[in-house]
Amino acid sequence: MDFQGRTICITGASRGIGFALCEAFARRGAATLIAAGRSRGELPDRMGQARIAFVEVDLSDPAGSGRLAQAVAEAHGDCSVLVNNAGTQEIVDCVAPDAGEAAGRIAREIQLNFITPVTLGLHLMPVLLRHREAAICNITSGLALAPKQSAPVYCATKAGLSNHTRALRYQAQARAPNVKVIEALPPLVDTDMTRGRGSGKLSPEACAEQIVEGMRRNRPVIDVGKTRLLRATLRLSPALGYRILREA
Ligand SMILES: NC(=O)c1ccc[n+]([C@@H]2O[C@H](COP(=O)([O-])OP(=O)(O)OC[C@H]3O[C@@H](n4cnc5c(N)ncnc54)[C@H](OP(=O)(O)O)[C@@H]3O)[C@@H](O)[C@H]2O)c1
């Protein structure tokens, strides 16, 4: 898939992997980058030749995906690529006596990480179907393959989105082959999400570069960096793979 002249919608583009994805698409000639999130952050008006169109939206709000899709359909009907990138990770002790107090933030996490990417894909489908070649890329995680104990809901949302992405790909292959359905699984990446923990982290720029290059090569599943090693380990020794990720 070629990105020259395209209009591409990226959620969670104000920082981290989303910001780096904007830069990577701009380097490949994208014309307009629709950056969706709660704040514009450090996003400039342009990146190279690409214009940045910011849409302010809280995607942990159940109405957020509908609002974003409407804004895209009204002002950017030529959008042909959706990257569901926005996400959050809640560290939750589900067996603590006060575990119930986390219910509200967990509901927002499930909305942002799982329900919103799914419904945004549904709402934007009429726009994507118009193009000879279009794509939805869902950013999941290596943690979709094996969970870590400190973020059980995060890992569940990523595993759920991973399975949804595969089933959506089956449907598209059968009845809408112009819409490519892609999953990208980053390893530990050096962003605000992982601040103060982990080592040997991949830079967001290197992560984004691998994702966009994988999309360019029409890869349906993009195992970024060490995720490739994790998948191989889980195939050879599931117990070892689960043990490595458990304390990640
Ligand atoms: N970092 C890692 O190690 C890692 C590994 C695997 C997968 N991932 C996945 O990669 C994606 C990006 O992660 P990241 O590390 O780049 O995260 P990040 O640095 O924390 O950035 C998150 C982005 O999502 C936006 N966002 C957060 N809450 C939002 C909301 N309620 N509504 C709209 N936008 C919201 C943020 O913008 P605002 O706060 O301005 O709204 C920001 O642009 C996520 O899906 C994450 O799960 C990350």
XYZ file of C-alpha atoms and ligand atoms in Angstrom:
296
model
C 0.000 0.000 0.000
C 1.236 3.437 -0.972
C 0.613 6.501 1.257
C 1.319 9.211 -1.326
C -1.414 11.887 -1.285
C -3.585 10.010 1.203
C -5.732 11.293 4.035
C -5.047 9.180 7.131
C -6.842 9.263 10.479
C -4.697 8.434 13.535
C -6.117 8.357 17.053
C -3.878 9.303 19.981
C -1.518 11.264 17.741
C -0.445 13.980 20.195
C 2.517 12.008 21.543
C 4.217 8.632 21.741
C 3.715 6.068 18.978
C 0.826 8.055 17.399
C 2.965 11.185 16.946
C 5.762 9.080 15.425
C 3.228 7.402 13.101
C 2.238 10.860 11.824
C 5.896 11.619 11.074
C 6.365 8.268 9.307
C 3.236 8.736 7.131
C 4.309 12.320 6.339
C 7.736 11.068 5.178
C 5.924 8.720 2.776
C 3.959 11.539 1.153
C 0.619 11.568 3.022
C -1.350 14.738 2.217
C -3.508 15.100 5.342
C -3.152 13.538 8.773
C -6.315 13.667 10.869
C -4.963 13.578 14.409
C -7.630 12.719 16.976
C -7.280 13.053 20.721
C -8.117 15.038 23.826
C -5.331 17.552 23.261
C -3.190 18.690 20.382
C -0.011 18.400 22.449
C 3.101 19.292 20.441
C 1.490 18.555 17.076
C 2.530 21.198 14.512
C 0.247 22.475 11.696
C 2.311 20.607 9.127
C 4.810 17.772 9.012
C 6.749 18.163 5.755
C 4.135 18.260 2.989
C 1.411 16.791 5.212
C -1.258 19.026 6.748
C -2.295 18.131 10.298
C -6.039 18.387 10.940
C -6.668 18.037 14.668
C -10.018 16.697 15.925
C -10.558 17.192 19.647
C -12.383 14.158 21.024
C -12.368 12.055 24.192
C -12.339 8.482 22.917
C -13.018 7.021 26.370
C -16.490 8.575 25.994
C -18.943 6.084 24.421
C -20.092 8.820 22.014
C -16.497 9.657 20.967
C -16.118 7.283 18.020
C -19.393 8.443 16.451
C -18.370 12.096 16.839
C -14.945 11.485 15.289
C -16.410 9.485 12.380
C -18.902 12.269 11.696
C -16.121 14.900 11.697
C -14.074 12.748 9.294
C -17.029 12.081 6.958
C -18.004 15.785 6.856
C -14.571 17.381 6.418
C -12.333 14.553 5.140
C -14.445 12.246 3.011
C -11.280 11.187 1.159
C -9.897 9.476 4.298
C -8.751 6.001 3.263
C -6.701 4.789 6.251
C -7.710 4.519 9.909
C -5.101 3.781 12.576
C -6.662 2.929 15.943
C -3.729 3.858 18.170
C -5.068 5.722 21.248
C -4.829 3.627 24.367
C -4.227 3.646 28.076
C -2.893 1.131 30.575
C -4.321 0.856 34.076
C -2.289 -0.952 36.725
C -4.945 -2.748 38.777
C -4.834 -5.067 41.782
C -8.019 -7.059 41.194
C -7.723 -9.011 44.454
C -7.315 -5.996 46.762
C -10.163 -5.435 49.259
C -10.801 -2.023 47.642
C -10.581 -3.382 44.062
C -14.102 -2.136 43.321
C -12.867 1.453 43.446
C -11.049 0.815 40.142
C -14.283 -0.062 38.300
C -14.778 3.404 36.808
C -11.287 3.795 35.369
C -11.382 0.207 34.082
C -14.639 0.923 32.227
C -12.959 3.920 30.542
C -9.919 1.762 29.703
C -12.145 -0.889 28.063
C -13.980 1.825 26.131
C -10.774 3.496 24.868
C -8.764 0.334 24.126
C -11.463 -1.972 22.796
C -14.952 -0.572 22.199
C -13.842 2.659 20.514
C -11.502 1.014 17.934
C -14.233 -1.473 17.074
C -17.028 1.098 16.726
C -14.814 3.649 14.952
C -14.122 0.983 12.332
C -17.869 0.418 11.939
C -18.708 4.139 11.750
C -15.950 4.861 9.206
C -16.628 1.837 7.001
C -18.823 3.794 4.500
C -15.946 6.258 3.960
C -13.328 3.496 3.602
C -15.459 1.380 1.253
C -15.471 4.199 -1.321
C -11.748 3.783 -2.018
C -10.067 1.409 -4.422
C -7.611 0.617 -1.601
C -8.212 1.406 2.077
C -6.995 0.113 5.433
C -7.766 -0.206 9.105
C -4.730 -0.773 11.319
C -5.398 -1.670 14.951
C -2.502 -1.201 17.371
C -2.633 -4.012 19.911
C 0.426 -5.201 21.868
C 2.738 -8.125 22.539
C 0.610 -8.371 25.689
C -2.253 -9.555 23.455
C -0.289 -12.815 23.150
C 0.515 -13.307 26.845
C -0.605 -11.145 29.793
C 1.372 -9.433 32.529
C -0.161 -9.729 35.954
C -0.174 -6.031 36.868
C -2.493 -4.902 34.026
C -5.073 -7.669 33.527
C -7.747 -5.519 31.905
C -5.291 -3.809 29.534
C -4.055 -7.228 28.368
C -7.634 -8.440 27.928
C -8.567 -5.399 25.812
C -5.554 -5.980 23.569
C -6.267 -9.725 23.223
C -9.909 -8.896 22.458
C -8.966 -6.290 19.854
C -6.508 -8.758 18.326
C -9.208 -11.412 17.896
C -11.704 -8.846 16.605
C -9.138 -7.665 14.044
C -8.651 -11.196 12.725
C -12.400 -11.804 12.371
C -12.888 -8.406 10.726
C -10.112 -9.349 8.267
C -11.998 -12.538 7.378
C -15.141 -10.498 6.633
C -13.246 -7.920 4.571
C -11.370 -10.571 2.585
C -14.686 -12.180 1.671
C -16.830 -9.135 0.929
C -14.745 -5.934 0.902
C -11.255 -6.903 -0.314
C -10.388 -3.251 -0.984
C -10.279 -2.721 2.827
C -7.095 -4.219 4.289
C -7.352 -5.107 7.970
C -4.040 -4.974 9.813
C -2.882 -5.649 13.361
C 0.365 -4.177 14.703
C 1.788 -5.558 17.956
C 4.439 -3.305 19.524
C 6.801 -4.575 22.232
C 7.779 -2.320 25.170
C 8.160 1.192 23.682
C 9.676 4.258 25.349
C 6.626 6.537 25.745
C 4.649 8.176 28.560
C 2.765 4.882 28.945
C 5.913 3.058 30.081
C 7.669 5.956 31.860
C 9.754 4.796 34.831
C 9.554 1.085 34.110
C 11.201 -1.545 31.946
C 14.493 -1.494 30.070
C 15.651 -2.106 26.519
C 12.646 -0.189 25.227
C 12.165 0.492 21.522
C 11.952 4.160 20.507
C 8.516 5.333 19.308
C 10.129 6.384 16.021
C 11.558 2.903 15.365
C 8.221 1.346 16.350
C 6.241 3.616 14.005
C 8.712 3.033 11.176
C 8.231 -0.751 11.443
C 4.433 -0.384 11.536
C 4.232 1.902 8.494
C 6.758 -0.190 6.555
C 4.729 -3.324 7.394
C 1.577 -1.595 6.112
C 3.411 -0.528 2.950
C 4.354 -4.180 2.362
C 0.727 -5.296 2.888
C 1.516 -7.377 5.976
C -1.749 -8.304 7.751
C 0.042 -8.851 11.098
C 3.032 -6.719 12.062
C 5.067 -8.093 14.969
C 7.204 -5.111 15.957
C 10.716 -5.629 17.393
C 10.849 -8.176 20.223
C 7.219 -9.235 19.665
C 8.527 -11.493 16.901
C 10.779 -13.248 19.440
C 7.898 -13.501 21.932
C 5.655 -15.171 19.351
C 8.402 -17.683 18.507
C 9.029 -18.384 22.212
C 5.316 -18.965 22.834
C 5.257 -21.424 19.935
C 8.292 -23.393 21.194
C 7.605 -23.166 24.931
C 4.289 -21.568 25.951
C 5.191 -21.897 29.661
C 8.429 -19.939 29.151
C 6.674 -17.260 27.094
C 3.973 -16.761 29.729
C 6.624 -16.666 32.508
C 8.637 -13.945 30.729
C 5.587 -11.725 30.234
C 4.023 -12.341 33.654
C 6.315 -9.862 35.443
C 6.931 -7.555 32.454
N 4.303 2.093 24.938
C 4.314 0.774 24.851
O 5.209 0.080 25.394
C 3.255 0.060 24.071
C 3.442 -1.313 23.829
C 2.466 -1.995 23.111
C 1.343 -1.339 22.639
N 1.198 0.001 22.892
C -0.023 0.638 22.388
O 0.331 1.681 21.502
C -0.659 2.715 21.534
C 0.017 4.050 21.805
O 0.681 3.958 23.057
P 1.766 5.023 23.542
O 2.772 4.266 24.302
O 2.179 5.891 22.420
O 0.878 5.841 24.586
P 1.043 7.334 25.152
O 2.402 7.855 24.911
O 0.513 7.278 26.546
O 0.028 8.162 24.219
C -1.327 7.835 24.233
C -2.042 8.653 23.188
O -3.442 8.346 23.291
C -4.168 9.563 23.525
N -5.274 9.329 24.439
C -5.218 8.880 25.714
N -6.434 8.863 26.269
C -7.285 9.334 25.314
C -8.674 9.573 25.279
N -9.450 9.343 26.353
N -9.225 10.046 24.140
C -8.444 10.305 23.055
N -7.129 10.090 23.026
C -6.552 9.621 24.145
C -3.145 10.500 24.140
O -3.461 11.856 23.893
P -4.208 12.813 24.948
O -3.815 12.349 26.323
O -3.754 14.169 24.584
O -5.669 12.624 24.665
C -1.876 10.134 23.401
O -1.829 10.812 22.156
C -1.654 2.299 22.634
O -2.752 1.653 22.057
C -0.853 1.303 23.457
O -1.675 0.398 24.141
C 2.121 0.714 23.584
